[in-house]
Amino acid sequence: MLVTQRYPSAAGAHTRWAGLRRKLWLLPLLASLVFVGGVLAWAYRADRAEREDRRATMITDALSSEAQLQGLLTVERARLQDLARQLPRRAHNTAGLLASTEVTEGLRRLWLSVTWLDANNRILAHVPEQNTLAGVLPGELIDGPGLSAHLTQPVGAERLVVRYSPTLLLRRGIPWWLAHKYDMQLIDSNEQVIASLDQTPLRTDSPGRESYMVSVGGNMPGAFLELGLREAPPPFWRTLPLVLMAGFLGLMLVATLLLRRQVVRISRAESAWRTEAAWRQAMEDSALVGLRARDAEGRILYVNRTFCTMVGLSAEQLVGLEPPMPYWPPDELDEVLLRHKRNLEGKAPRDGYEALWCHQDGRRLNVMVFESPLIDAHGRQTGWMGSIIDITARKQLEARERHQAEAMAQQSRLTTLGEVASALAHQLNQPLTVIMGYNAGLQRMLADAGYDNQAVLHALAQQGDQAAEAGRIVRRIREFLTRRAPQREACDLGAIARRAAALLQRDLQTADVQLHWALAAGLPPVFADPILLEQVLINLLRNAVDAITGVAVADRPAGAAAGRIRITAQPGGERFVRLDVEDNGPGLSGRTVDNLSAPFYSTKSDGMGMGLAICRSVIEVHHGGMDAGSSSLGGARFSFTLPVFDAQMHEASLADEDARANQEAQG
Ligand code: ADP
């Protein structure tokens, strides 16, 4: 997985969002507070509306109660007036008063006493007298609570004064349901309680108590009826819904605290997890081992950065891919699919297996893959986790070492061969010298004897020449193999080539090969050992003949009945002469001069594979270069260049040879 770089502003926004998220636990509490605030506002408004309703009802009740009391007093006044009308006919004493039924009924109802005053305010009669009260009036009337009030009614010049109990007035005048609901009091203008429905009169102006006062007026001037709600309704904040709300808020507070604790724990765990994930990512990205997770079907679930680098594809391109994978070599798809199937079946070798993968740029890489089961959080295997090591460099090193070992082995074989050839040349030198001696002796003896058969003499002379030539060849090769410097001199490359071709004349004829010459006129002489150079040319020509004869006649292109070899000599640069040997054989099939001139490389059943190796080293010893390629004749082309002879070079070479000879003599 690739690490994405965050821009500063995005990082800032992310940090802010993370900070906000850490405060999210407050949200339920805030929502609850808003909700409770709403309920409070609603309760407050409902309470106020209810209070206003109650007050309106109280006013109505006060006015109706006042009207009731007024009505009652009006009735009492009418009764008093009736009594006043009867009195002139009665005796002006207590008996006269008591004789009236109005008096006794009045006393039974409401009146506390009736006093008859003359014009000078002297009491003519007063009811009830102390002794007459018992049995006439109920006890409660005598000891009624509160003050008393009175009604006055003129009777001519005299007056009747009726003292009555305002308390009884209240009890009789106020209906029970109102008395049940309100504290009712009659008070005077000094706020003195005149009467109260309750035994202990209450002042209704205690704080929080709702009360209303209405003037009684008329029959009770200066008196007020005051109503106070008996049961003051609890303040709205003490009502059940709000108590429940308070409880709810308490619970929310506890829940919020628990939530906060949980959020803190989770955010701690999250930050620990993030740190761990960052560590793991850093470790995976810095690892040299490629990691690849696959599900049970082989679909890629995850790759690390090293894996992406190995195959040259990004994680986005790889994740989700199903077989065949783009990094599998297309030419080995069948084999890789078989291996893939084996791996998914859990049969991958425990100590890993080697595979060949393809980088996106076409480069091949050798990898070592170790598969292990991919286990999920529940302990179930969901796929395979592969660890991949790129072993391309190691493989190349191994190949190089192997190659070096082979080269060393070849080198040692070459050395042995050189030694054998050197010994052989030494051994051959002697018989060749003997042959030459016998040949010279024979020629001399025949000459002395006057023998004149020219054919025999010519054959003998040829035999002597060939034996001498063989001796020279053997000596030069021996010198070359024993690392003696070649004996260089100015030589005509064209002439050497023609000599080599003449030596192979019979082979060329047998193989039906035509030789074409393309020797540039006026070529400068080259500076080389003519005998070694002749061997090089013989070798090249023989290889060309072998190549041509190797192709079956039927396979030859139409019209090309015979093999063709072309020898071209021309200036090769400013100070070099170049010679090409071309043929119309099968060609080199892409092989280079390096491949072909490797010691012991041969495609022939009887070939030793040393010819081109020796040719190349001979040319290089002469400070020249060798090359091979395809020819316009359709087959192979072998070319070499040699330096042009100059006198200075020759002198320097002679000086070198002298110095070496001296060294050897001293050694
Ligand atoms: P040898 O002749 O013993 O095989 P050489 O070193 O001379 O060893 O040649 C090495 C190989 O180079 C030959 O076996 C042959 O495959 C290849 N070769 C040489 N000359 C030619 C040519 N003219 N055309 C095609 N192949 C050639």
XYZ file of C-alpha atoms and ligand atoms in Angstrom:
694
model
C 0.000 0.000 0.000
C 1.391 3.330 -0.950
C 1.747 6.117 1.529
C -0.309 9.121 0.433
C 1.197 12.538 1.073
C -1.134 14.950 2.780
C -1.090 18.622 1.943
C -0.780 20.993 4.968
C -4.305 22.405 4.670
C -5.791 18.924 4.355
C -3.709 17.806 7.338
C -4.978 20.824 9.338
C -8.582 20.020 8.441
C -7.984 16.406 9.385
C -6.541 17.427 12.782
C -9.483 19.765 13.394
C -11.927 17.040 12.479
C -10.099 14.588 14.750
C -10.288 17.165 17.591
C -14.006 17.641 16.980
C -14.559 13.907 16.897
C -12.918 13.590 20.291
C -15.566 16.017 21.662
C -18.496 14.163 20.100
C -19.339 12.529 23.401
C -20.689 15.964 24.515
C -23.316 15.920 21.806
C -25.964 13.816 23.603
C -25.586 15.996 26.720
C -25.922 19.172 24.699
C -28.969 17.763 22.908
C -30.471 16.785 26.256
C -29.790 20.261 27.646
C -31.515 21.832 24.663
C -34.427 19.427 25.098
C -34.692 20.135 28.827
C -34.446 23.888 28.138
C -37.341 23.521 25.702
C -39.405 21.589 28.237
C -38.597 24.250 30.888
C -39.709 27.049 28.570
C -42.853 25.135 27.730
C -43.545 24.427 31.433
C -42.924 28.059 32.334
C -45.348 29.280 29.705
C -47.946 26.680 30.666
C -47.537 27.664 34.320
C -48.048 31.302 33.517
C -51.138 30.564 31.444
C -52.495 28.383 34.261
C -51.737 31.089 36.813
C -53.642 33.617 34.736
C -56.536 31.196 34.411
C -56.473 30.602 38.131
C -56.394 34.288 38.833
C -59.347 34.897 36.501
C -61.254 32.092 38.249
C -60.304 33.550 41.628
C -61.549 36.967 40.602
C -64.775 35.444 39.407
C -65.076 33.443 42.628
C -64.292 36.543 44.748
C -66.902 38.596 42.961
C -69.523 35.889 43.219
C -68.670 35.327 46.922
C -68.913 39.048 47.547
C -72.257 39.089 45.786
C -73.409 36.165 47.953
C -72.349 37.993 51.127
C -74.014 41.195 49.942
C -77.164 39.229 49.211
C -77.110 37.658 52.654
C -76.578 41.019 54.373
C -79.385 42.550 52.310
C -81.680 39.773 53.549
C -80.545 40.418 57.148
C -81.144 44.121 56.741
C -84.653 43.418 55.403
C -85.340 41.181 58.454
C -84.071 43.959 60.716
C -86.358 46.406 58.988
C -89.273 43.999 59.572
C -88.312 43.850 63.220
C -88.075 47.631 63.397
C -91.551 47.890 61.987
C -92.895 45.521 64.656
C -91.163 47.163 67.609
C -93.355 50.235 68.191
C -96.145 47.843 69.065
C -94.077 45.962 71.549
C -92.963 46.662 75.089
C -89.781 48.687 75.159
C -87.800 46.085 77.011
C -86.040 42.831 76.503
C -89.232 40.854 76.686
C -90.638 42.994 73.985
C -87.685 42.227 71.819
C -87.744 38.554 72.552
C -91.416 38.418 71.762
C -90.539 38.961 68.192
C -89.782 35.784 66.246
C -87.489 37.815 64.015
C -85.148 38.242 66.970
C -84.957 34.572 67.900
C -84.591 33.496 64.285
C -82.014 36.193 63.696
C -80.081 34.996 66.672
C -80.317 31.462 65.376
C -79.065 32.517 61.986
C -76.393 35.099 62.256
C -77.091 37.684 64.857
C -75.021 37.804 67.968
C -77.087 40.362 69.764
C -79.885 42.894 69.228
C -79.669 46.123 71.123
C -82.497 48.660 71.264
C -81.213 52.140 71.973
C -83.265 55.147 72.717
C -82.668 58.555 71.258
C -79.983 59.160 73.814
C -78.210 55.914 73.020
C -79.368 54.381 76.278
C -80.058 50.697 76.092
C -83.719 49.967 76.195
C -83.321 46.317 75.642
C -80.536 43.948 74.794
C -80.805 40.426 73.616
C -79.431 38.020 74.507
C -79.151 38.598 78.188
C -76.518 36.483 79.942
C -78.955 33.976 81.372
C -81.239 33.765 78.469
C -78.564 32.716 76.067
C -78.199 29.160 77.193
C -80.274 26.814 75.173
C -81.449 29.523 72.787
C -78.291 29.930 70.788
C -75.811 27.376 69.680
C -72.451 27.628 71.500
C -70.553 28.287 68.325
C -72.519 31.520 67.831
C -71.513 32.866 71.173
C -67.797 31.969 70.765
C -67.588 32.595 67.053
C -64.149 33.510 65.887
C -63.132 36.993 64.810
C -64.605 40.374 65.391
C -68.240 41.216 65.110
C -69.995 43.625 62.807
C -73.279 45.305 63.175
C -76.318 46.572 61.341
C -78.164 49.615 62.523
C -81.842 50.322 61.829
C -83.581 53.475 63.080
C -86.900 52.920 64.779
C -88.328 56.390 64.963
C -85.989 58.326 67.202
C -84.676 55.097 68.599
C -82.258 52.648 66.964
C -81.903 48.976 66.673
C -78.371 47.687 66.550
C -77.795 44.104 65.507
C -74.403 42.709 66.125
C -73.672 39.751 63.912
C -70.750 37.419 63.362
C -68.957 38.065 60.073
C -67.494 34.610 60.482
C -70.942 33.071 60.412
C -71.769 35.353 57.540
C -68.831 33.821 55.700
C -69.779 30.287 56.635
C -73.351 30.705 55.611
C -72.726 32.866 52.562
C -69.852 31.054 50.945
C -70.655 27.805 49.154
C -68.716 24.808 50.434
C -66.735 24.185 47.277
C -65.387 27.723 47.364
C -64.648 27.420 51.048
C -62.817 24.211 50.254
C -60.789 25.875 47.547
C -59.926 29.218 49.139
C -58.930 30.697 52.417
C -61.501 33.445 52.848
C -61.164 36.344 55.174
C -62.924 39.548 55.753
C -60.499 42.310 56.577
C -60.918 45.947 57.329
C -59.114 48.809 55.744
C -56.315 48.408 58.298
C -55.868 44.855 57.166
C -57.222 43.682 60.487
C -58.868 40.271 60.117
C -62.563 40.648 60.821
C -63.523 37.116 60.083
C -62.035 33.997 58.635
C -63.410 30.676 57.536
C -60.654 28.934 59.408
C -60.183 28.688 63.132
C -56.842 30.415 62.895
C -57.119 33.252 60.506
C -54.276 33.311 57.981
C -52.812 36.323 56.422
C -52.904 35.535 52.786
C -50.094 37.812 51.774
C -47.481 35.198 52.515
C -45.074 35.067 49.590
C -46.066 32.795 46.746
C -49.669 32.669 47.863
C -52.115 33.773 45.270
C -54.846 36.009 46.680
C -57.418 38.459 45.555
C -59.229 41.176 47.534
C -62.618 42.621 46.718
C -64.410 45.384 48.590
C -67.589 44.195 50.259
C -68.931 47.817 50.528
C -72.687 48.469 50.966
C -73.745 46.707 54.098
C -70.171 46.362 55.372
C -68.491 49.601 54.504
C -64.688 49.533 54.651
C -64.539 45.751 54.658
C -62.800 43.601 52.071
C -63.245 39.990 51.178
C -59.883 38.388 50.588
C -59.549 35.030 48.841
C -56.349 33.097 49.064
C -55.745 29.791 47.363
C -55.799 27.126 50.000
C -53.324 24.943 48.227
C -50.737 27.050 46.583
C -49.848 25.180 43.388
C -46.213 24.150 43.425
C -43.884 26.376 41.396
C -43.642 25.086 37.865
C -40.118 23.871 38.437
C -41.388 21.513 41.094
C -43.938 19.855 38.874
C -43.595 16.172 38.014
C -42.470 16.635 34.411
C -39.671 18.902 35.518
C -38.669 16.603 38.329
C -38.570 13.841 35.698
C -36.572 16.141 33.478
C -34.093 16.767 36.272
C -33.808 13.014 36.748
C -33.376 12.565 33.030
C -30.657 15.222 33.010
C -28.899 13.458 35.858
C -29.030 10.178 33.992
C -27.765 11.898 30.844
C -24.907 13.358 32.842
C -23.937 9.923 34.119
C -24.354 8.461 30.633
C -22.236 11.271 29.183
C -19.490 10.630 31.698
C -19.538 6.934 30.824
C -19.584 7.826 27.127
C -16.674 10.193 27.604
C -14.681 7.501 29.356
C -15.464 5.123 26.520
C -14.590 7.717 23.851
C -11.298 8.473 25.584
C -10.522 4.751 25.678
C -11.494 4.304 22.036
C -9.507 7.343 20.903
C -6.503 6.105 22.860
C -6.894 2.692 21.257
C -7.353 4.355 17.861
C -4.245 6.463 18.216
C -2.298 3.398 19.378
C -3.651 1.536 16.369
C -2.700 4.406 14.032
C 0.826 4.505 15.432
C 1.081 0.760 15.043
C -0.287 0.916 11.503
C 2.201 3.684 10.615
C 5.022 1.601 12.076
C 3.894 -1.456 10.216
C 3.566 0.524 6.978
C 7.045 1.993 7.427
C 8.444 -1.460 8.161
C 6.692 -2.990 5.166
C 7.814 -0.182 2.874
C 11.420 -0.354 4.026
C 11.549 -4.147 3.837
C 13.526 -5.647 0.996
C 11.068 -8.494 0.867
C 8.039 -8.077 -1.368
C 4.754 -8.950 0.343
C 1.624 -10.124 -1.436
C -1.630 -11.243 0.176
C -4.115 -13.244 -1.894
C -7.552 -14.607 -1.102
C -8.525 -18.239 -1.534
C -9.292 -17.638 -5.255
C -5.902 -16.053 -5.847
C -7.205 -12.464 -6.078
C -4.612 -9.972 -4.850
C -5.684 -8.300 -1.607
C -2.555 -6.429 -0.675
C 0.948 -5.667 -1.948
C 3.726 -3.655 -0.325
C 5.922 -1.063 -1.966
C 8.808 -3.466 -2.569
C 6.497 -5.804 -4.457
C 5.284 -2.888 -6.616
C 8.883 -1.902 -7.386
C 9.721 -5.511 -8.273
C 7.016 -5.843 -10.906
C 6.816 -2.181 -11.972
C 3.099 -1.817 -11.229
C 1.361 0.349 -8.638
C -0.655 -1.068 -5.737
C -3.833 0.374 -7.307
C -3.142 -1.567 -10.516
C -2.390 -4.801 -8.644
C -4.967 -5.020 -5.865
C -8.092 -6.849 -7.009
C -6.352 -8.581 -9.944
C -7.135 -12.219 -10.630
C -4.902 -14.761 -12.386
C -3.272 -14.631 -14.877
C -1.174 -11.876 -13.341
C 0.519 -9.276 -15.559
C 3.927 -10.145 -14.091
C 3.766 -13.791 -15.189
C 5.963 -14.489 -18.225
C 3.596 -15.028 -21.181
C 5.714 -17.832 -22.644
C 5.512 -19.870 -19.422
C 1.842 -19.230 -18.638
C 0.802 -22.909 -18.547
C 3.540 -23.857 -16.151
C 2.886 -20.816 -13.914
C -0.860 -21.562 -13.810
C -0.128 -25.113 -12.675
C 2.168 -23.779 -9.952
C -0.482 -21.218 -8.945
C -3.089 -23.962 -8.603
C -0.681 -26.012 -6.506
C 0.003 -23.018 -4.238
C -3.695 -22.291 -3.673
C -4.181 -25.920 -2.689
C -1.601 -25.312 0.021
C 0.992 -27.547 -1.614
C 3.635 -24.859 -2.086
C 7.059 -26.072 -0.877
C 7.615 -24.968 2.729
C 11.128 -23.744 2.028
C 9.971 -21.656 -0.938
C 10.161 -22.054 -4.679
C 11.921 -20.200 -7.469
C 9.935 -18.426 -10.148
C 10.587 -16.277 -13.164
C 8.618 -13.002 -13.281
C 8.386 -10.160 -15.748
C 8.867 -6.527 -14.847
C 6.573 -4.126 -16.710
C 9.542 -2.923 -18.792
C 10.009 -6.483 -20.094
C 12.982 -7.278 -17.862
C 12.933 -10.811 -16.422
C 13.572 -11.329 -12.751
C 14.240 -14.441 -10.718
C 12.310 -14.523 -7.468
C 12.121 -16.811 -4.494
C 8.568 -17.117 -3.146
C 7.599 -18.312 0.339
C 3.871 -18.911 0.836
C 2.231 -18.977 4.271
C -1.460 -19.116 5.262
C -3.277 -15.791 5.709
C -5.287 -15.970 8.943
C -8.061 -13.491 9.778
C -9.104 -12.105 13.196
C -11.304 -15.169 13.837
C -8.457 -17.560 13.239
C -9.812 -18.681 9.860
C -7.591 -19.029 6.827
C -8.747 -16.599 4.171
C -5.923 -16.866 1.704
C -2.165 -16.886 1.308
C 0.542 -14.428 2.234
C 3.582 -14.569 -0.015
C 7.040 -13.208 0.824
C 9.045 -12.611 -2.321
C 12.782 -12.088 -2.585
C 14.368 -10.836 -5.794
C 17.257 -13.232 -6.433
C 18.071 -11.978 -9.947
C 21.413 -10.459 -8.877
C 22.313 -13.622 -6.970
C 21.436 -15.757 -9.987
C 23.503 -13.569 -12.287
C 26.423 -13.791 -9.896
C 26.072 -17.563 -9.794
C 25.949 -17.711 -13.602
C 29.013 -15.483 -13.830
C 30.870 -17.647 -11.342
C 29.861 -20.753 -13.253
C 31.008 -19.190 -16.486
C 34.288 -18.159 -14.911
C 34.817 -21.675 -13.597
C 34.123 -23.068 -17.067
C 36.481 -20.514 -18.608
C 39.145 -21.462 -16.100
C 38.643 -25.116 -16.845
C 38.918 -24.379 -20.557
C 41.974 -22.253 -19.931
C 43.643 -25.061 -18.084
C 42.701 -27.499 -20.859
C 44.083 -24.991 -23.347
C 47.322 -24.733 -21.442
C 47.592 -28.500 -21.327
C 46.834 -28.640 -25.019
C 49.454 -25.958 -25.706
C 51.982 -27.971 -23.755
C 51.045 -31.165 -25.581
C 51.193 -29.344 -28.955
C 54.521 -27.800 -27.999
C 55.911 -31.224 -27.032
C 54.477 -32.707 -30.223
C 56.064 -29.987 -32.334
C 59.349 -30.661 -30.593
C 58.997 -34.376 -31.240
C 58.012 -33.838 -34.895
C 60.867 -31.472 -35.557
C 63.423 -34.235 -35.326
C 61.868 -36.710 -37.804
C 61.178 -33.805 -40.178
C 64.851 -32.804 -40.006
C 65.791 -36.442 -40.645
C 63.338 -36.570 -43.607
C 64.896 -33.392 -45.002
C 68.394 -34.828 -44.470
C 67.482 -38.077 -46.269
C 65.765 -36.088 -49.037
C 68.814 -33.837 -49.541
C 71.149 -36.880 -49.434
C 68.991 -38.773 -51.957
C 68.904 -35.804 -54.346
C 72.667 -35.414 -54.082
C 73.265 -39.144 -54.655
C 70.958 -39.151 -57.736
C 72.677 -36.034 -59.103
C 76.080 -37.650 -58.534
C 74.860 -40.797 -60.291
C 73.689 -38.692 -63.277
C 70.052 -39.644 -62.838
C 67.960 -37.401 -65.028
C 64.329 -38.469 -64.729
C 62.935 -34.952 -64.238
C 59.583 -36.145 -62.852
C 61.328 -38.103 -60.057
C 63.741 -35.266 -59.394
C 60.857 -32.773 -59.262
C 58.888 -34.974 -56.871
C 61.950 -35.327 -54.671
C 62.518 -31.562 -54.728
C 58.799 -30.995 -53.839
C 59.068 -33.543 -51.062
C 62.116 -31.723 -49.677
C 60.318 -28.365 -49.889
C 57.183 -29.704 -48.171
C 59.301 -31.320 -45.448
C 61.103 -28.002 -44.938
C 57.722 -26.184 -44.921
C 56.362 -28.667 -42.392
C 59.433 -28.096 -40.255
C 58.897 -24.338 -40.442
C 55.201 -24.630 -39.544
C 55.917 -26.895 -36.626
C 58.619 -24.549 -35.393
C 56.461 -21.414 -35.689
C 53.525 -23.052 -33.948
C 55.815 -24.224 -31.237
C 57.201 -20.745 -30.887
C 53.681 -19.325 -30.790
C 52.525 -21.837 -28.210
C 55.563 -21.224 -26.060
C 54.631 -17.508 -26.216
C 57.536 -16.541 -28.313
C 56.767 -13.388 -30.315
C 55.915 -14.048 -33.993
C 58.595 -13.283 -36.521
C 57.043 -10.321 -38.198
C 58.084 -8.910 -41.500
C 56.573 -6.997 -44.393
C 54.347 -9.371 -46.265
C 51.875 -9.217 -49.094
C 48.537 -10.315 -47.732
C 47.207 -11.151 -51.194
C 50.163 -13.440 -51.903
C 49.741 -15.214 -48.542
C 46.030 -15.706 -49.265
C 46.781 -17.143 -52.682
C 49.365 -19.517 -51.174
C 46.843 -20.696 -48.572
C 44.232 -21.219 -51.286
C 46.791 -23.154 -53.366
C 47.412 -25.463 -50.411
C 43.666 -26.133 -50.175
C 43.200 -26.492 -53.932
C 42.255 -30.155 -53.720
C 39.679 -29.586 -50.950
C 38.097 -26.734 -52.915
C 37.774 -28.880 -56.008
C 36.342 -31.821 -54.088
C 33.725 -29.571 -52.509
C 32.896 -27.936 -55.847
C 33.649 -24.494 -54.502
C 34.527 -21.585 -56.734
C 36.962 -19.083 -55.368
C 36.540 -15.408 -56.225
C 39.295 -12.913 -55.695
C 38.751 -9.264 -54.986
C 42.195 -8.011 -54.099
C 42.549 -4.245 -54.299
C 45.489 -3.162 -56.419
C 48.448 -1.501 -54.750
C 47.725 -2.674 -51.270
C 50.522 -1.847 -48.842
C 52.372 -4.745 -47.213
C 51.255 -5.725 -43.722
C 53.530 -6.287 -40.779
C 53.031 -9.926 -39.818
C 54.453 -13.411 -39.550
C 53.624 -14.880 -43.000
C 53.573 -18.491 -41.775
C 51.086 -17.818 -38.945
C 49.013 -15.626 -41.260
C 48.916 -18.419 -43.824
C 47.623 -20.759 -41.090
C 44.910 -18.238 -40.241
C 43.790 -18.055 -43.869
C 43.941 -21.835 -44.298
C 41.731 -22.169 -41.233
C 39.200 -19.597 -42.466
C 39.048 -21.153 -45.916
C 38.689 -24.647 -44.505
C 35.852 -23.509 -42.228
C 34.129 -21.918 -45.247
C 34.482 -25.144 -47.253
C 33.164 -27.133 -44.254
C 30.202 -24.782 -43.924
C 29.373 -25.052 -47.621
C 29.693 -28.821 -47.715
C 27.611 -29.047 -44.530
C 24.537 -27.783 -46.438
C 22.852 -30.546 -48.396
C 22.806 -29.979 -52.128
C 19.009 -30.031 -52.138
C 18.949 -27.237 -49.606
C 21.012 -24.905 -51.720
C 19.184 -21.991 -53.312
C 18.117 -22.579 -56.947
C 20.858 -22.018 -59.436
C 23.546 -22.139 -56.781
C 24.984 -25.420 -57.959
C 28.376 -24.706 -56.550
C 29.706 -23.273 -53.313
C 31.285 -19.860 -53.501
C 34.028 -18.281 -51.506
C 35.101 -14.685 -51.997
C 38.370 -13.311 -50.691
C 38.482 -9.545 -50.525
C 41.511 -7.520 -49.523
C 41.280 -3.735 -49.228
C 42.570 -0.877 -47.114
C 40.909 -1.029 -43.733
C 41.255 2.450 -42.373
C 44.327 4.678 -42.571
C 47.011 2.320 -41.337
C 45.372 -1.075 -41.728
C 44.625 -3.635 -44.403
C 41.448 -5.630 -44.191
C 40.759 -9.105 -45.497
C 37.327 -10.762 -45.739
C 36.607 -14.426 -46.361
C 32.958 -14.838 -47.359
C 30.991 -17.920 -48.286
C 27.511 -18.949 -49.283
C 27.168 -21.518 -46.511
C 24.459 -21.555 -43.835
C 25.721 -18.402 -42.115
C 26.324 -17.770 -38.437
C 22.673 -17.629 -37.215
C 23.339 -14.628 -35.029
C 26.444 -16.032 -33.349
C 29.171 -13.471 -32.749
C 32.895 -13.762 -33.131
C 33.110 -14.000 -29.322
C 30.860 -17.070 -29.306
C 32.610 -18.727 -32.210
C 36.163 -18.085 -31.100
C 35.588 -19.434 -27.607
C 38.051 -22.297 -27.096
C 36.573 -25.730 -27.817
C 33.411 -24.308 -29.381
C 32.506 -26.464 -32.323
C 29.365 -27.634 -34.066
C 31.192 -30.256 -36.046
C 31.231 -33.882 -34.974
C 34.978 -34.108 -35.559
C 35.755 -30.457 -34.761
C 38.029 -29.468 -31.946
C 36.791 -25.891 -31.694
C 40.286 -24.424 -31.489
C 40.672 -23.085 -35.052
C 39.001 -19.706 -34.661
C 40.401 -19.325 -31.119
C 43.945 -19.648 -32.493
C 43.156 -17.424 -35.512
C 41.862 -14.678 -33.264
C 44.802 -14.825 -30.891
C 47.248 -14.801 -33.876
C 45.539 -11.691 -35.314
C 45.461 -9.994 -31.912
C 49.154 -10.813 -31.343
C 49.758 -8.869 -34.562
C 47.848 -5.903 -33.138
C 44.955 -6.530 -35.454
C 41.275 -7.247 -34.907
C 38.917 -10.019 -35.940
C 35.201 -9.829 -36.733
C 32.446 -12.056 -38.114
C 29.026 -11.442 -39.586
C 26.787 -12.264 -42.502
C 27.882 -12.102 -46.084
C 26.160 -10.763 -49.187
C 26.804 -14.241 -50.651
C 24.260 -15.580 -48.179
C 26.615 -17.258 -45.736
C 29.194 -16.153 -43.215
C 31.848 -13.456 -43.377
C 35.087 -13.615 -41.364
C 37.269 -10.516 -41.470
C 40.503 -9.376 -39.924
C 42.573 -6.246 -40.074
C 46.356 -6.005 -39.786
C 48.613 -3.004 -39.398
C 50.429 -1.725 -42.482
C 54.197 -2.286 -42.420
C 56.427 0.652 -41.666
C 60.201 0.781 -41.097
C 59.992 2.296 -37.610
C 57.673 -0.391 -36.494
C 60.038 -2.992 -37.889
C 63.012 -1.515 -36.055
C 61.114 -1.288 -32.808
C 60.081 -4.893 -33.216
C 63.668 -5.963 -33.954
C 64.847 -4.111 -30.846
C 62.162 -5.887 -28.840
C 63.258 -9.220 -30.177
C 66.920 -8.518 -29.375
C 66.019 -7.504 -25.855
C 63.987 -10.649 -25.394
C 66.757 -12.804 -26.849
C 69.243 -11.223 -24.429
C 66.882 -11.848 -21.506
C 66.462 -15.446 -22.519
C 70.239 -15.858 -22.950
C 70.807 -14.442 -19.471
C 67.944 -16.482 -18.045
P 36.076 -26.337 -35.649
O 36.322 -26.053 -37.078
O 36.949 -27.409 -35.102
O 34.623 -26.623 -35.338
P 36.520 -23.561 -35.320
O 36.941 -22.738 -34.124
O 37.307 -23.379 -36.526
O 36.437 -25.027 -34.808
O 35.024 -23.184 -35.650
C 34.129 -23.107 -34.624
C 32.720 -23.174 -35.162
O 32.430 -21.986 -35.869
C 32.442 -24.226 -36.145
O 32.169 -25.491 -35.516
C 31.243 -23.706 -36.889
O 30.076 -24.016 -36.192
C 31.474 -22.227 -36.839
N 31.972 -21.715 -38.114
C 33.253 -21.427 -38.447
N 33.339 -20.964 -39.695
C 32.074 -20.957 -40.211
C 31.498 -20.571 -41.474
N 32.236 -20.116 -42.484
N 30.157 -20.700 -41.623
C 29.407 -21.163 -40.620
N 29.905 -21.535 -39.410
C 31.207 -21.435 -39.204
